[in-house]
PDB file of C-alpha atoms in Angstrom:
ATOM      1  CA  MET U  37      -9.223  28.576  53.127  1.00  0.00           C
ATOM      2  CA  SER U  38      -6.578  26.016  53.955  1.00  0.00           C
ATOM      3  CA  THR U  39      -4.294  26.565  57.149  1.00  0.00           C
ATOM      4  CA  LEU U  40      -1.689  26.373  54.672  1.00  0.00           C
ATOM      5  CA  SER U  41      -2.941  29.905  53.501  1.00  0.00           C
ATOM      6  CA  ALA U  42      -3.928  31.323  56.231  1.00  0.00           C
ATOM      7  CA  LEU U  43      -0.065  32.185  57.497  1.00  0.00           C
ATOM      8  CA  PRO U  44       1.903  35.412  56.332  1.00  0.00           C
ATOM      9  CA  PHE U  45       3.861  34.755  53.467  1.00  0.00           C
ATOM     10  CA  SER U  46       7.251  34.750  56.054  1.00  0.00           C
ATOM     11  CA  LEU U  47       5.815  32.129  57.540  1.00  0.00           C
ATOM     12  CA  GLN U  48       4.694  29.609  54.653  1.00  0.00           C
ATOM     13  CA  THR U  49       7.776  29.995  52.507  1.00  0.00           C
ATOM     14  CA  ILE U  50      10.524  28.880  56.510  1.00  0.00           C
ATOM     15  CA  GLY U  51       7.989  26.501  57.406  1.00  0.00           C
ATOM     16  CA  LEU U  52       8.190  24.617  53.668  1.00  0.00           C
ATOM     17  CA  LEU U  53      12.110  25.288  54.381  1.00  0.00           C
ATOM     18  CA  VAL U  54      12.089  23.353  57.459  1.00  0.00           C
ATOM     19  CA  ALA U  55       9.636  20.812  56.526  1.00  0.00           C
ATOM     20  CA  SER U  56      11.885  20.219  53.208  1.00  0.00           C
ATOM     21  CA  ASN U  57      14.933  20.808  55.223  1.00  0.00           C
ATOM     22  CA  VAL U  58      13.638  17.481  57.654  1.00  0.00           C
ATOM     23  CA  PHE U  59      13.291  15.367  54.561  1.00  0.00           C
ATOM     24  CA  MET U  60      16.998  16.467  53.114  1.00  0.00           C
ATOM     25  CA  THR U  61      18.940  16.094  55.935  1.00  0.00           C
ATOM     26  CA  MET U  62      17.321  12.304  56.203  1.00  0.00           C
ATOM     27  CA  ALA U  63      17.939  11.598  52.261  1.00  0.00           C
ATOM     28  CA  TRP U  64      21.420  12.691  52.643  1.00  0.00           C
ATOM     29  CA  TYR U  65      22.643  11.823  55.867  1.00  0.00           C
ATOM     30  CA  GLY U  66      19.919   9.121  56.346  1.00  0.00           C
ATOM     31  CA  HIS U  67      21.183   5.859  54.930  1.00  0.00           C
ATOM     32  CA  LEU U  68      24.256   6.232  56.558  1.00  0.00           C
ATOM     33  CA  LYS U  69      21.742   4.486  59.811  1.00  0.00           C
ATOM     34  CA  ASN U  70      19.643   2.680  57.897  1.00  0.00           C
ATOM     35  CA  LEU U  71      21.028   1.946  54.947  1.00  0.00           C
ATOM     36  CA  ALA U  72      24.457   0.968  56.561  1.00  0.00           C
ATOM     37  CA  THR U  73      24.912  -1.848  54.926  1.00  0.00           C
ATOM     38  CA  ALA U  74      23.159  -1.734  51.669  1.00  0.00           C
ATOM     39  CA  PRO U  75      24.966  -1.060  48.679  1.00  0.00           C
ATOM     40  CA  TRP U  76      25.313   2.575  47.329  1.00  0.00           C
ATOM     41  CA  TYR U  77      23.422   2.144  44.558  1.00  0.00           C
ATOM     42  CA  LEU U  78      21.034   1.244  46.936  1.00  0.00           C
ATOM     43  CA  ALA U  79      20.931   4.467  49.988  1.00  0.00           C
ATOM     44  CA  ALA U  80      21.472   6.494  46.005  1.00  0.00           C
ATOM     45  CA  LEU U  81      17.699   5.268  45.271  1.00  0.00           C
ATOM     46  CA  VAL U  82      16.478   5.803  48.913  1.00  0.00           C
ATOM     47  CA  SER U  83      17.391   8.880  48.432  1.00  0.00           C
ATOM     48  CA  TRP U  84      16.354  10.221  45.610  1.00  0.00           C
ATOM     49  CA  GLY U  85      13.079   9.218  46.198  1.00  0.00           C
ATOM     50  CA  ILE U  86      13.012  10.759  49.864  1.00  0.00           C
ATOM     51  CA  ALA U  87      15.111  14.054  47.721  1.00  0.00           C
ATOM     52  CA  LEU U  88      12.120  14.342  45.873  1.00  0.00           C
ATOM     53  CA  ALA U  89       9.215  14.756  48.360  1.00  0.00           C
ATOM     54  CA  GLU U  90      12.502  17.481  50.311  1.00  0.00           C
ATOM     55  CA  TYR U  91      11.546  19.249  45.867  1.00  0.00           C
ATOM     56  CA  LEU U  92       7.903  19.067  46.384  1.00  0.00           C
ATOM     57  CA  LEU U  93       8.688  21.013  49.187  1.00  0.00           C
ATOM     58  CA  GLN U  94      11.851  23.024  48.711  1.00  0.00           C
ATOM     59  CA  VAL U  95      10.760  24.830  45.504  1.00  0.00           C
ATOM     60  CA  PRO U  96       7.100  26.083  46.376  1.00  0.00           C
ATOM     61  CA  ALA U  97       9.516  27.219  49.811  1.00  0.00           C
ATOM     62  CA  ASN U  98      11.283  29.507  47.703  1.00  0.00           C
ATOM     63  CA  ARG U  99       9.048  30.227  44.738  1.00  0.00           C
ATOM     64  CA  ILE U 100       6.269  31.982  47.964  1.00  0.00           C
ATOM     65  CA  GLY U 101       9.359  33.590  49.084  1.00  0.00           C
ATOM     66  CA  PHE U 102      10.146  35.334  45.640  1.00  0.00           C
ATOM     67  CA  ARG U 103       7.209  36.133  44.789  1.00  0.00           C
ATOM     68  CA  GLU U 104       4.558  36.684  47.337  1.00  0.00           C
ATOM     69  CA  ALA U 105       7.378  37.125  50.920  1.00  0.00           C
ATOM     70  CA  GLY U 106       9.576  39.631  48.759  1.00  0.00           C
ATOM     71  CA  PHE U 107      12.567  37.839  49.664  1.00  0.00           C
ATOM     72  CA  SER U 108      15.524  37.847  47.687  1.00  0.00           C
ATOM     73  CA  VAL U 109      17.759  35.197  46.347  1.00  0.00           C
ATOM     74  CA  GLY U 110      19.935  35.426  48.770  1.00  0.00           C
ATOM     75  CA  GLN U 111      17.625  35.985  51.711  1.00  0.00           C
ATOM     76  CA  LEU U 112      15.970  32.603  50.213  1.00  0.00           C
ATOM     77  CA  LYS U 113      19.573  30.841  50.729  1.00  0.00           C
ATOM     78  CA  ILE U 114      21.076  32.321  54.172  1.00  0.00           C
ATOM     79  CA  MET U 115      17.791  31.580  55.762  1.00  0.00           C
ATOM     80  CA  GLN U 116      18.016  27.798  54.038  1.00  0.00           C
ATOM     81  CA  GLU U 117      21.565  28.007  55.569  1.00  0.00           C
ATOM     82  CA  VAL U 118      19.780  28.563  58.931  1.00  0.00           C
ATOM     83  CA  ILE U 119      16.686  25.992  59.201  1.00  0.00           C
ATOM     84  CA  THR U 120      19.737  23.543  57.543  1.00  0.00           C
ATOM     85  CA  LEU U 121      22.101  23.866  60.078  1.00  0.00           C
ATOM     86  CA  SER U 122      19.034  23.576  62.607  1.00  0.00           C
ATOM     87  CA  VAL U 123      17.846  20.843  60.904  1.00  0.00           C
ATOM     88  CA  PHE U 124      21.411  18.508  61.379  1.00  0.00           C
ATOM     89  CA  VAL U 125      22.374  19.287  64.076  1.00  0.00           C
ATOM     90  CA  PRO U 126      19.817  17.686  66.300  1.00  0.00           C
ATOM     91  CA  PHE U 127      19.625  15.176  63.461  1.00  0.00           C
ATOM     92  CA  ALA U 128      22.954  14.215  63.745  1.00  0.00           C
ATOM     93  CA  VAL U 129      23.041  14.189  67.891  1.00  0.00           C
ATOM     94  CA  LEU U 130      19.745  12.452  69.012  1.00  0.00           C
ATOM     95  CA  TYR U 131      19.312  10.192  65.357  1.00  0.00           C
ATOM     96  CA  LEU U 132      22.838   9.331  64.219  1.00  0.00           C
ATOM     97  CA  LYS U 133      24.288   9.821  67.715  1.00  0.00           C
ATOM     98  CA  GLU U 134      26.943  11.944  67.214  1.00  0.00           C
ATOM     99  CA  PRO U 135      28.706  13.665  69.489  1.00  0.00           C
ATOM    100  CA  LEU U 136      27.624  17.760  70.828  1.00  0.00           C
ATOM    101  CA  LYS U 137      30.729  19.648  69.506  1.00  0.00           C
ATOM    102  CA  LEU U 138      31.623  23.158  70.543  1.00  0.00           C
ATOM    103  CA  ASP U 139      31.847  23.923  66.998  1.00  0.00           C
ATOM    104  CA  TYR U 140      28.128  23.554  65.875  1.00  0.00           C
ATOM    105  CA  LEU U 141      28.085  26.583  68.409  1.00  0.00           C
ATOM    106  CA  TRP U 142      30.489  28.148  66.277  1.00  0.00           C
ATOM    107  CA  ALA U 143      28.621  27.537  63.380  1.00  0.00           C
ATOM    108  CA  ALA U 144      25.281  28.627  64.649  1.00  0.00           C
ATOM    109  CA  LEU U 145      27.557  32.163  65.281  1.00  0.00           C
ATOM    110  CA  CYS U 146      28.426  32.400  61.360  1.00  0.00           C
ATOM    111  CA  MET U 147      24.923  31.690  59.931  1.00  0.00           C
ATOM    112  CA  VAL U 148      24.484  34.497  62.959  1.00  0.00           C
ATOM    113  CA  GLY U 149      26.909  37.151  61.098  1.00  0.00           C
ATOM    114  CA  ALA U 150      25.450  35.605  57.748  1.00  0.00           C
ATOM    115  CA  VAL U 151      21.624  36.228  58.391  1.00  0.00           C
ATOM    116  CA  TYR U 152      22.548  39.881  59.865  1.00  0.00           C
ATOM    117  CA  PHE U 153      24.619  40.869  57.133  1.00  0.00           C
ATOM    118  CA  ILE U 154      21.842  39.797  54.050  1.00  0.00           C
ATOM    119  CA  PHE U 155      18.803  41.325  56.198  1.00  0.00           C
ATOM    120  CA  ARG U 156      20.581  44.834  57.066  1.00  0.00           C
ATOM    121  CA  ASN U 157      19.558  46.650  53.868  1.00  0.00           C
ATOM    122  CA  GLY U 158      16.351  44.598  54.232  1.00  0.00           C
TER     123      GLY U 158
END
């Protein structure tokens, strides 16, 4: 039995979404640092390659979450957005050296509200 299959389906979904978001964030924003002087089409090709890895994690995450864990599509989307923000902020601050702004806190509070409303009725 693999380690992943020993986890509850909800944790499998969350773990795969976190991993996919790491790749997604790198695909969308990593080229701003790594390929800053490269032509845009080269950055796009590299990003597409990274995005393939993201999709190879995101698609099973959503399938497991929907079919096995019983999440609704809305719940999966809000979960993905919260994870995206949770991955993006440290990436922007630590990797891209962007300043940490209070706006990230306000955005996070809005996401807490979104989580509440999408999960409140099951």
